[in-house]
Amino acid sequence: MSKDAKPNLKDVALQQLGIAAEHLSLDSNIHEVLKYPKRALIVSLPVKMDNGSVRVFLGCRVQHNDARGPFKGGVRYHPDVTLDEVTALAMWMTWKCAVVDIPYGGAKGGVCCNPKEMSSHELERLTRRYTTMILDFIGPYRDVPAPDVYTDEQTMAWIMDTYSLFKGYSVPESVTGKPVVVGGFRLREESTSRGVAFCIREAVKHLRMKAKNTSVAIQGFGSVGWNLARILHEDGYRIVAVSDSKGGIYNPKGLNPLDVLEHKNQAGSVKGYKDAKQVTNDELLELTCDILAPAALENQITRSNASKIRAKILAEAANGPTTPQADKALHEKGVFIIPDILANSGGVTASYFEWEQNLTRERWSEKEVNARLERMMVKAFDDVYELSKKQKTDMRVAALMLGVGRVAEAIKTLGLWPS
Ligand code: NAD
């Protein structure tokens, strides 16, 4: 592999599984089972475009392991979606649900498309077609989709409606991250970022830092990146840089995320924001800051830029932002890494709350939701931190050991049939 080559995500996920298996002295049969998804569905989606032509999009849904509960995972719309990428993301969902100890297995879906070039009508037709093609394999007790990159609460409303139409009754518990009026809840959208912020708070405490003296650079200003900027700003941190797919902005004195959002809503990007220096996404990663939070796509921190990272804490809000070579280099440099399967597990935890409320037809208060999220995130952080101390490993290995270990235990308990 060349110096800058970005690794295949499935290879990364398998490599991580191997590391966890070695540290856990995992039964080789269970290791073998965990290498493969239980099911991977590939679908073709003919969609009538607004100009009358038909385009066929490729989609998939990968269900990795459900030994601990129904499959759960986001749906990603992106031109670079591949089966390998979705398989890795599904595997990470399995570990993530186990790390935060919620009764779900891991899944992920993806459609290879460019939503930025599609109208809302085209996206609706695509989403409904996709839902129909995976209908027999999803559902509240089978597999519950949620938003991911370039999908949102509207996408979830279309999935829920299509699923409900085929069932003949309303099934709000079939998806999470849907709009409040159809059974979603307001805090779901910010919950991933709130979970990242809880982890950052715990890491800052361990490193004896103080929020008010701490600067943060965030790559990505979508659902996770923007909410993280807003929450950390409210908590007293100084947000010095943010970016989106078009580029980034930097002001060492601090940015007001609300003003930046207003600019992005008007200009279509954070780029061009006044009172800030324009930087590229690559430059943003190398800026002087105390905390770096990648909140966009995978494979952003590689062997070639790891040595230039100056942050003390790397909070992986995105899935798979750091390649294994970069991970090793950062660890050797003493960077405190909050690994993705811990850092961004607040999203699936809040999805679990939403699902539970839909199943029981209850409504919890926002105070209750926040308190539960905080309790579960802090417990997950502490579990990983304690294990890393006990096993003398870094936080990523400890998180993998915790997640893989819990799933392996469930598989062992269920047994293999036919025996
Ligand atoms: P989003 O679509 O809302 O936002 C993605 C952001 O990344 C946008 O600001 C986009 O402009 C930016 N971006 C795209 N390509 C980029 C590039 N090449 N360089 C820099 N920025 C780029 O997606 P999201 O839901 O915020 O997800 C972001 C990350 O967080 C993903 O890795 C996702 O898997 C992960 N995640 C999301 C959730 C959730 O609840 N949404 C939960 C867990 C993990």
Coordinates of C-alpha atoms and ligand atoms in Angstrom, one line a residue:
M1 CA 0.0 0.0 0.0
S2 CA 1.4 3.5 -0.9
K3 CA 1.9 6.0 1.8
D4 CA -1.4 7.8 1.2
A5 CA -3.5 4.9 0.1
K6 CA -6.8 4.7 2.0
P7 CA -7.4 1.2 3.3
N8 CA -10.5 -0.8 2.5
L9 CA -12.8 -0.4 5.5
K10 CA -13.8 -4.0 5.7
D11 CA -10.1 -4.9 6.0
V12 CA -9.7 -2.4 8.8
A13 CA -12.8 -3.8 10.6
L14 CA -11.4 -7.4 10.3
Q15 CA -8.0 -6.3 11.5
Q16 CA -9.6 -4.7 14.5
L17 CA -11.6 -7.9 15.2
G18 CA -8.3 -9.8 15.0
I19 CA -6.7 -7.5 17.6
A20 CA -9.6 -7.9 19.9
A21 CA -9.7 -11.7 19.4
E22 CA -6.0 -11.9 20.3
H23 CA -6.3 -9.8 23.4
L24 CA -9.4 -11.8 24.5
S25 CA -7.9 -15.2 23.6
L26 CA -11.2 -15.6 21.8
D27 CA -12.4 -19.1 20.8
S28 CA -11.3 -19.4 17.1
N29 CA -14.7 -20.7 16.1
I30 CA -16.4 -17.6 17.5
H31 CA -13.8 -15.4 15.8
E32 CA -14.6 -17.1 12.5
V33 CA -18.4 -16.5 13.0
L34 CA -17.8 -12.8 13.7
K35 CA -15.8 -12.3 10.6
Y36 CA -18.9 -12.5 8.4
P37 CA -22.2 -10.7 8.3
K38 CA -25.2 -12.9 9.0
R39 CA -26.9 -11.6 5.9
A40 CA -26.0 -9.1 3.1
L41 CA -28.7 -8.1 0.7
I42 CA -27.9 -6.3 -2.6
V43 CA -30.7 -4.6 -4.4
S44 CA -31.1 -2.7 -7.6
L45 CA -33.4 0.3 -7.5
P46 CA -35.0 1.6 -10.8
V47 CA -36.1 5.1 -10.1
K48 CA -38.1 7.4 -12.4
M49 CA -36.2 10.7 -12.5
D50 CA -37.9 14.0 -12.8
N51 CA -37.0 14.3 -16.5
G52 CA -38.9 11.0 -17.3
S53 CA -35.8 8.8 -17.6
V54 CA -35.2 5.8 -15.5
R55 CA -31.9 5.4 -13.5
V56 CA -31.0 2.2 -11.7
F57 CA -29.2 2.7 -8.3
L58 CA -27.5 0.0 -6.3
G59 CA -28.3 -0.4 -2.7
C60 CA -27.5 -2.9 0.1
R61 CA -28.4 -3.8 3.7
V62 CA -25.9 -5.7 5.7
Q63 CA -26.8 -7.4 8.9
H64 CA -23.7 -8.4 10.9
N65 CA -24.8 -10.1 14.1
D66 CA -28.0 -10.2 16.2
A67 CA -26.9 -12.4 19.1
R68 CA -27.7 -9.5 21.6
G69 CA -30.9 -8.3 19.9
P70 CA -32.5 -7.0 16.7
F71 CA -30.2 -5.5 14.0
K72 CA -29.9 -1.8 14.2
G73 CA -28.1 0.7 11.9
G74 CA -28.2 3.7 9.7
V75 CA -28.8 4.1 6.0
R76 CA -26.2 6.1 4.1
Y77 CA -26.7 7.8 0.7
H78 CA -23.4 8.6 -0.9
P79 CA -21.8 8.2 -4.3
D80 CA -18.8 6.3 -2.8
V81 CA -21.0 3.7 -0.9
T82 CA -19.6 0.1 -1.4
L83 CA -20.6 -3.3 0.0
D84 CA -17.3 -3.5 1.8
E85 CA -17.8 -0.1 3.4
V86 CA -21.3 -1.0 4.6
T87 CA -20.1 -4.3 5.9
A88 CA -17.5 -2.6 8.0
L89 CA -20.0 -0.1 9.3
A90 CA -22.4 -3.0 10.2
M91 CA -19.7 -4.8 12.1
W92 CA -18.8 -1.6 14.0
M93 CA -22.5 -1.2 14.9
T94 CA -22.4 -4.7 16.5
W95 CA -19.5 -3.7 18.7
K96 CA -20.9 -0.2 19.4
C97 CA -24.3 -1.5 20.7
A98 CA -22.4 -4.0 22.9
V99 CA -20.0 -1.3 24.3
V100 CA -22.9 0.9 25.4
D101 CA -24.7 -2.2 26.5
I102 CA -28.0 -1.9 24.6
P103 CA -29.9 -4.9 23.3
Y104 CA -29.2 -4.6 19.6
G105 CA -27.1 -6.2 16.9
G106 CA -25.3 -4.3 14.2
A107 CA -26.5 -3.5 10.6
K108 CA -26.0 -0.8 8.0
G109 CA -27.6 0.2 4.7
G110 CA -26.4 2.2 1.8
V111 CA -27.4 3.4 -1.6
C112 CA -24.8 4.5 -4.1
C113 CA -26.2 7.9 -5.2
N114 CA -25.5 11.6 -5.0
P115 CA -28.4 13.1 -3.1
K116 CA -27.0 16.6 -3.7
E117 CA -27.9 16.2 -7.4
M118 CA -31.4 14.7 -6.8
S119 CA -34.7 16.4 -6.2
S120 CA -36.8 15.6 -3.1
H121 CA -39.2 13.7 -5.3
E122 CA -36.5 11.6 -6.7
L123 CA -35.1 10.9 -3.2
E124 CA -38.6 9.9 -2.0
R125 CA -39.1 7.5 -4.9
L126 CA -35.6 6.0 -4.3
T127 CA -36.2 5.6 -0.6
R128 CA -39.6 4.0 -1.0
R129 CA -38.2 1.6 -3.6
Y130 CA -35.2 0.7 -1.4
T131 CA -37.6 0.1 1.6
T132 CA -39.8 -2.2 -0.5
M133 CA -36.8 -4.2 -1.7
I134 CA -35.5 -4.8 1.9
L135 CA -39.0 -5.0 3.5
D136 CA -38.9 -8.7 4.4
F137 CA -35.7 -8.2 6.3
I138 CA -36.5 -5.1 8.4
G139 CA -39.0 -4.4 11.1
P140 CA -39.2 -3.5 14.8
Y141 CA -38.0 -6.9 15.9
R142 CA -35.7 -7.7 13.0
D143 CA -33.8 -4.7 11.9
V144 CA -34.5 -1.0 12.6
P145 CA -33.0 1.6 10.2
A146 CA -31.9 5.1 11.2
P147 CA -30.3 8.2 9.5
D148 CA -26.6 8.3 8.5
V149 CA -24.6 10.4 6.0
Y150 CA -26.9 12.3 3.7
T151 CA -30.1 10.8 5.0
D152 CA -32.3 12.5 7.6
E153 CA -35.6 12.4 9.5
Q154 CA -37.6 12.9 6.2
T155 CA -35.9 9.7 4.8
M156 CA -36.9 7.9 7.9
A157 CA -40.5 9.1 7.6
W158 CA -40.6 7.7 4.0
I159 CA -39.2 4.4 5.2
M160 CA -41.8 4.2 8.1
D161 CA -44.7 5.1 5.8
T162 CA -43.7 2.5 3.1
Y163 CA -43.2 -0.2 5.7
S164 CA -46.5 0.7 7.4
L165 CA -48.4 0.7 4.1
F166 CA -47.3 -2.8 3.4
K167 CA -48.1 -4.0 6.9
G168 CA -51.5 -2.3 6.8
Y169 CA -51.1 -0.4 10.1
S170 CA -48.8 2.3 11.4
V171 CA -45.5 1.0 12.7
P172 CA -43.5 3.9 14.2
E173 CA -41.1 1.5 15.9
S174 CA -39.9 0.4 12.4
V175 CA -37.4 3.2 12.2
T176 CA -35.7 5.7 14.5
G177 CA -34.6 9.3 13.9
K178 CA -38.0 10.1 12.4
P179 CA -39.8 13.4 12.8
V180 CA -41.4 14.2 16.2
V181 CA -44.9 14.3 14.7
V182 CA -44.8 10.7 13.7
G183 CA -43.2 9.3 16.9
G184 CA -39.6 10.6 16.9
F185 CA -38.3 12.8 19.6
R186 CA -36.5 16.1 19.5
L187 CA -33.3 15.1 21.1
R188 CA -32.5 12.1 18.8
E189 CA -30.9 14.4 16.2
E190 CA -28.4 15.9 18.7
S191 CA -27.9 12.7 20.7
T192 CA -24.9 11.4 18.8
S193 CA -23.1 14.8 19.4
R194 CA -24.3 14.9 23.0
G195 CA -22.8 11.5 23.5
V196 CA -19.5 12.7 22.0
A197 CA -19.6 15.7 24.3
F198 CA -20.1 13.5 27.4
C199 CA -17.0 11.4 26.3
I200 CA -15.0 14.6 25.7
R201 CA -16.0 15.9 29.2
E202 CA -14.8 12.6 30.8
A203 CA -11.5 12.6 28.8
V204 CA -10.9 16.3 29.7
K205 CA -11.4 15.4 33.4
H206 CA -8.9 12.5 33.2
L207 CA -6.3 14.8 31.5
R208 CA -6.9 17.5 34.0
M209 CA -7.9 20.1 31.4
K210 CA -10.6 22.7 31.7
A211 CA -13.3 23.3 29.1
K212 CA -12.8 27.1 29.1
N213 CA -9.1 26.8 28.1
T214 CA -9.7 24.1 25.5
S215 CA -9.9 24.7 21.8
V216 CA -11.7 22.4 19.4
A217 CA -11.5 21.8 15.6
I218 CA -14.4 19.8 14.0
Q219 CA -14.3 18.3 10.6
G220 CA -17.8 18.1 9.1
F221 CA -20.7 20.5 9.8
G222 CA -23.6 18.1 9.2
S223 CA -25.9 16.6 11.7
V224 CA -23.2 15.4 14.0
G225 CA -20.5 18.1 13.4
W226 CA -22.9 21.1 13.8
N227 CA -24.6 19.8 16.9
L228 CA -21.2 19.0 18.5
A229 CA -20.0 22.5 17.8
R230 CA -23.1 24.0 19.3
I231 CA -23.1 21.7 22.4
L232 CA -19.3 22.2 23.1
H233 CA -19.7 26.0 22.6
E234 CA -22.5 26.0 25.1
D235 CA -20.3 24.0 27.5
G236 CA -17.6 26.7 27.3
Y237 CA -15.1 25.2 24.9
R238 CA -13.6 27.4 22.1
I239 CA -14.6 26.2 18.7
V240 CA -11.7 27.3 16.5
A241 CA -12.4 25.5 13.2
V242 CA -15.2 23.7 11.4
S243 CA -15.6 22.5 7.8
D244 CA -17.9 20.8 5.3
S245 CA -17.3 19.0 2.0
K246 CA -16.4 22.3 0.3
G247 CA -13.8 23.5 2.8
G248 CA -13.2 24.9 6.3
I249 CA -12.8 28.1 8.4
Y250 CA -10.5 28.8 11.2
N251 CA -10.4 31.5 13.9
P252 CA -8.1 30.9 16.9
K253 CA -10.2 33.3 19.0
G254 CA -13.3 31.2 18.5
L255 CA -16.3 30.9 16.2
N256 CA -20.0 31.1 17.1
P257 CA -21.5 27.9 15.7
L258 CA -25.0 29.5 15.4
D259 CA -23.6 32.4 13.2
V260 CA -21.7 29.8 11.1
L261 CA -24.9 27.8 10.6
E262 CA -26.7 30.9 9.5
H263 CA -24.0 31.6 7.0
K264 CA -24.0 27.9 5.8
N265 CA -27.8 28.0 5.3
Q266 CA -27.4 31.1 3.1
A267 CA -24.2 30.3 1.2
G268 CA -24.5 26.5 1.1
S269 CA -21.2 26.0 2.9
V270 CA -19.3 27.2 5.9
K271 CA -16.7 28.5 3.4
G272 CA -16.6 32.2 3.0
Y273 CA -17.7 32.9 6.6
K274 CA -16.5 36.4 7.7
D275 CA -14.0 36.8 10.5
A276 CA -12.2 33.5 9.7
K277 CA -9.3 32.3 7.7
Q278 CA -10.3 29.8 4.9
V279 CA -8.7 26.4 5.3
T280 CA -8.9 23.1 3.4
N281 CA -10.2 20.0 5.1
D282 CA -6.7 18.6 5.2
E283 CA -5.3 21.8 6.8
L284 CA -8.1 21.7 9.4
L285 CA -6.9 18.4 10.7
E286 CA -3.4 19.8 11.3
L287 CA -4.4 23.0 13.1
T288 CA -3.2 23.9 16.6
C289 CA -6.0 22.8 18.9
D290 CA -6.6 20.7 22.0
I291 CA -9.4 18.5 20.7
L292 CA -9.8 17.3 17.1
A293 CA -13.2 15.8 16.3
P294 CA -13.6 14.3 12.8
A295 CA -17.3 14.3 12.2
A296 CA -17.5 13.6 8.4
L297 CA -16.3 10.5 6.6
E298 CA -13.9 7.6 7.1
N299 CA -10.1 7.4 6.4
Q300 CA -9.4 11.1 7.1
I301 CA -6.5 10.7 9.4
T302 CA -3.9 8.6 7.6
R303 CA -0.2 7.7 8.0
S304 CA 0.8 10.8 6.0
N305 CA -1.0 13.3 8.2
A306 CA -0.9 11.6 11.6
S307 CA 2.5 13.0 12.5
K308 CA 1.1 16.6 11.9
I309 CA -1.9 16.2 14.2
R310 CA -1.4 18.5 17.2
A311 CA -4.5 17.8 19.3
K312 CA -4.2 16.1 22.7
I313 CA -7.6 14.4 22.3
L314 CA -9.0 12.8 19.2
A315 CA -12.8 12.4 19.6
E316 CA -14.0 10.2 16.7
A317 CA -17.5 11.4 16.1
A318 CA -17.4 9.9 12.6
N319 CA -17.2 6.2 12.0
G320 CA -13.7 4.9 11.0
P321 CA -12.0 8.3 10.5
T322 CA -8.5 7.0 11.5
T323 CA -6.6 4.4 9.5
P324 CA -4.8 1.7 11.6
Q325 CA -1.4 3.1 10.7
A326 CA -2.4 6.5 11.8
D327 CA -4.0 5.0 15.0
K328 CA -0.7 3.5 15.9
A329 CA 1.3 6.7 15.2
L330 CA -1.2 8.8 17.3
H331 CA -1.1 6.3 20.1
E332 CA 2.7 6.5 20.1
K333 CA 2.5 10.3 20.2
G334 CA 0.4 10.1 23.3
V335 CA -2.8 11.4 21.8
F336 CA -5.8 10.3 23.9
I337 CA -8.2 8.7 21.4
I338 CA -11.9 8.3 22.1
P339 CA -12.7 5.6 19.5
D340 CA -15.7 5.8 17.3
I341 CA -17.5 2.8 18.7
L342 CA -17.5 4.5 22.0
A343 CA -17.6 8.2 21.1
N344 CA -20.5 8.2 18.7
S345 CA -22.6 5.5 20.5
G346 CA -25.0 8.2 21.9
G347 CA -26.9 8.1 18.6
V348 CA -27.8 4.5 18.7
T349 CA -28.5 4.8 22.5
A350 CA -31.1 7.5 21.8
S351 CA -32.5 5.4 19.0
Y352 CA -33.0 2.7 21.5
F353 CA -34.9 5.1 23.7
E354 CA -37.0 6.2 20.7
W355 CA -37.8 2.5 19.8
E356 CA -38.6 1.7 23.4
Q357 CA -41.0 4.6 23.7
N358 CA -42.7 3.6 20.3
L359 CA -43.1 0.0 21.5
T360 CA -44.6 1.0 24.8
R361 CA -46.5 4.1 23.4
E362 CA -44.9 6.2 26.1
R363 CA -43.4 9.7 26.0
W364 CA -40.4 10.5 28.2
S365 CA -39.5 14.0 29.2
E366 CA -36.4 15.5 27.6
K367 CA -34.8 15.7 31.1
E368 CA -35.3 12.0 31.5
V369 CA -33.8 11.2 28.1
N370 CA -30.8 13.4 28.7
A371 CA -30.2 11.9 32.2
R372 CA -30.4 8.3 30.8
L373 CA -28.1 9.2 27.9
E374 CA -25.5 10.7 30.2
R375 CA -25.7 7.8 32.6
M376 CA -25.2 5.2 29.9
M377 CA -22.4 7.2 28.0
V378 CA -20.4 7.8 31.2
K379 CA -20.8 4.1 32.2
A380 CA -19.5 3.1 28.7
F381 CA -16.6 5.5 28.9
D382 CA -15.7 4.3 32.4
D383 CA -16.0 0.7 31.4
V384 CA -13.6 1.2 28.4
Y385 CA -11.2 3.4 30.4
E386 CA -11.0 0.9 33.3
L387 CA -10.4 -2.0 30.9
S388 CA -7.7 0.0 29.1
K389 CA -5.9 0.5 32.5
K390 CA -6.4 -3.1 33.6
Q391 CA -5.2 -4.5 30.3
K392 CA -2.6 -1.8 29.7
T393 CA -4.0 -1.1 26.2
D394 CA -5.2 2.0 24.5
M395 CA -8.9 3.1 24.5
R396 CA -9.6 1.6 21.0
V397 CA -8.3 -1.9 21.9
A398 CA -10.2 -1.7 25.2
A399 CA -13.5 -0.7 23.5
L400 CA -13.1 -3.5 20.9
M401 CA -12.4 -6.0 23.7
L402 CA -15.5 -4.9 25.6
G403 CA -17.7 -5.0 22.5
V404 CA -16.4 -8.1 20.9
G405 CA -16.2 -9.9 24.3
R406 CA -19.9 -9.2 25.1
V407 CA -21.1 -10.4 21.6
A408 CA -18.9 -13.5 21.8
E409 CA -20.4 -14.3 25.2
A410 CA -24.0 -14.0 23.7
I411 CA -23.1 -16.3 20.8
K412 CA -21.6 -18.9 23.2
T413 CA -24.7 -18.8 25.3
L414 CA -27.1 -19.2 22.4
G415 CA -25.1 -22.0 20.9
L416 CA -24.8 -23.1 17.3
W417 CA -27.8 -24.9 15.8
P418 CA -27.9 -27.5 14.3
S419 CA -25.2 -28.8 16.7
Ligands
NAD1 P1 -24.3 14.4 7.5 O1 -24.7 14.0 6.2 O2 -25.4 15.1 8.3 O3 -23.0 15.4 7.5 C1 -21.8 15.0 6.9 C2 -20.9 16.2 6.9 O4 -19.7 15.8 6.3 C3 -21.4 17.4 6.0 O5 -21.1 18.6 6.7 C4 -20.6 17.2 4.8 O6 -20.4 18.5 4.1 C5 -19.3 16.8 5.4 N1 -18.4 16.1 4.4 C6 -18.8 15.3 3.4 N2 -17.7 14.9 2.7 C7 -16.6 15.5 3.3 C8 -15.2 15.5 3.0 N3 -14.7 14.8 2.0 N4 -14.4 16.3 3.9 C9 -15.0 16.9 4.9 N5 -16.3 17.0 5.2 C10 -17.1 16.3 4.4 O7 -23.8 13.1 8.3 P2 -23.8 12.9 9.8 O8 -25.0 12.1 10.2 O9 -23.4 14.1 10.5 O10 -22.6 11.8 9.9 C11 -21.2 12.1 10.0 C12 -20.4 11.0 10.6 O11 -21.0 10.6 11.8 C13 -20.5 9.7 9.7 O12 -19.2 9.0 9.8 C14 -21.6 8.9 10.4 O13 -21.4 7.5 10.1 C15 -21.3 9.2 11.8 N6 -22.4 8.9 12.7 C16 -23.6 9.6 12.5 C17 -24.6 9.3 13.4 C18 -25.9 10.0 13.4 O14 -26.7 9.9 14.3 N7 -26.2 10.8 12.3 C19 -24.4 8.4 14.5 C20 -23.2 7.8 14.6 C21 -22.2 8.0 13.7

